[in-house]
Amino acid sequence: MTSLEREDDVVTVALRGEVDVLNVGKVRVSLEEALESRPRTIVVDLSGLSFIDSTGLGALTFGFQRARDAGIGFRLARPSPAVRQILVLSGLLEVVELSE
């Protein structure tokens, strides 16, 4: 469901499948591990994600806020059209950078 990769000073957290109330804890743990490694940037790769609910959006917001407070860049990358629509409707893309 989640994986972490580090290349130079960038940590990529890849999310796959669905993120919902049943497994959002794994996402939070992955984001915390990424933050603890103190990279320059954290990229959350959403290309393998088919669905995210409000708890998952909360985990992404948590990761963004913690990264911002620590001076670490944070961006979302490559969401599917369905996931992108959820991100837009939630307002998260108004504060978090998105790269395609």
Coordinates of C-alpha atoms in Angstrom, one line a residue:
M1 CA 0.0 0.0 0.0
T2 CA 2.8 2.4 0.7
S3 CA 6.5 2.4 -0.1
L4 CA 9.4 4.8 0.6
E5 CA 12.3 5.6 -1.7
R6 CA 15.1 8.0 -1.1
E7 CA 17.1 9.5 -4.0
D8 CA 19.6 12.2 -3.1
D9 CA 17.7 14.6 -0.9
V10 CA 14.2 13.6 -2.0
V11 CA 12.0 11.0 -0.3
T12 CA 9.1 9.6 -2.4
V13 CA 6.2 8.1 -0.6
A14 CA 4.2 6.0 -3.1
L15 CA 0.6 5.3 -2.3
R16 CA -1.2 2.4 -4.0
G17 CA -4.8 1.0 -4.0
E18 CA -7.2 2.8 -1.7
V19 CA -6.6 5.0 1.4
D20 CA -9.5 5.0 3.8
V21 CA -10.2 4.8 7.5
L22 CA -9.1 1.1 7.6
N23 CA -5.6 1.8 6.5
V24 CA -4.8 5.5 6.9
G25 CA -2.5 4.7 9.8
K26 CA 0.0 3.2 7.4
V27 CA 0.0 6.4 5.4
R28 CA 0.7 8.5 8.5
V29 CA 3.5 6.1 9.6
S30 CA 5.1 6.4 6.1
L31 CA 4.9 10.2 6.1
E32 CA 6.4 10.3 9.6
E33 CA 9.3 8.1 8.5
A34 CA 9.8 10.4 5.5
L35 CA 9.8 13.4 7.8
E36 CA 12.2 11.9 10.3
S37 CA 14.8 11.4 7.5
R38 CA 14.9 15.2 7.1
P39 CA 15.0 15.3 3.3
R40 CA 14.9 18.5 1.3
T41 CA 11.6 17.5 -0.3
I42 CA 8.9 14.8 0.2
V43 CA 7.0 13.8 -2.9
V44 CA 3.8 11.8 -2.4
D45 CA 3.3 9.7 -5.6
L46 CA -0.4 9.2 -6.2
S47 CA -0.2 7.4 -9.5
G48 CA -1.1 4.0 -8.1
L49 CA -3.9 5.4 -5.9
S50 CA -7.5 4.6 -7.0
F51 CA -9.4 6.2 -4.1
I52 CA -8.8 8.4 -1.1
D53 CA -11.3 9.4 1.6
S54 CA -11.4 12.2 4.1
T55 CA -9.1 10.4 6.5
G56 CA -6.5 10.0 3.8
L57 CA -6.9 13.7 2.9
G58 CA -6.3 14.4 6.6
A59 CA -3.1 12.3 6.6
L60 CA -1.8 14.3 3.6
T61 CA -2.7 17.6 5.3
F62 CA -0.8 16.3 8.4
G63 CA 2.2 15.5 6.3
F64 CA 2.1 18.8 4.5
Q65 CA 1.8 20.8 7.8
R66 CA 4.6 18.9 9.5
A67 CA 6.9 19.3 6.5
R68 CA 6.2 23.0 6.2
D69 CA 6.9 23.5 9.9
A70 CA 10.2 21.7 9.5
G71 CA 11.2 23.6 6.3
I72 CA 10.8 20.6 4.1
G73 CA 9.3 20.8 0.7
F74 CA 6.1 18.8 0.1
R75 CA 4.3 18.0 -3.1
L76 CA 1.8 15.6 -4.5
A77 CA 2.5 13.9 -7.8
R78 CA 0.7 12.2 -10.7
P79 CA -2.9 11.6 -9.3
S80 CA -5.4 9.8 -11.5
P81 CA -8.3 11.9 -12.8
A82 CA -10.6 10.5 -10.0
V83 CA -8.1 11.2 -7.2
R84 CA -7.3 14.6 -8.7
Q85 CA -11.0 15.5 -8.6
I86 CA -11.2 14.6 -4.9
L87 CA -8.1 16.7 -4.2
V88 CA -9.6 19.7 -6.0
L89 CA -13.0 19.4 -4.3
S90 CA -11.3 19.1 -0.9
G91 CA -9.3 22.3 -1.4
L92 CA -6.0 20.6 -0.7
L93 CA -4.5 21.7 -4.0
E94 CA -5.0 25.3 -2.9
V95 CA -2.1 24.9 -0.4
V96 CA -0.2 21.8 -1.6
E97 CA 1.9 21.8 -4.8
L98 CA 0.9 19.3 -7.5
S99 CA 3.3 18.0 -10.1
E100 CA 2.1 15.8 -13.0

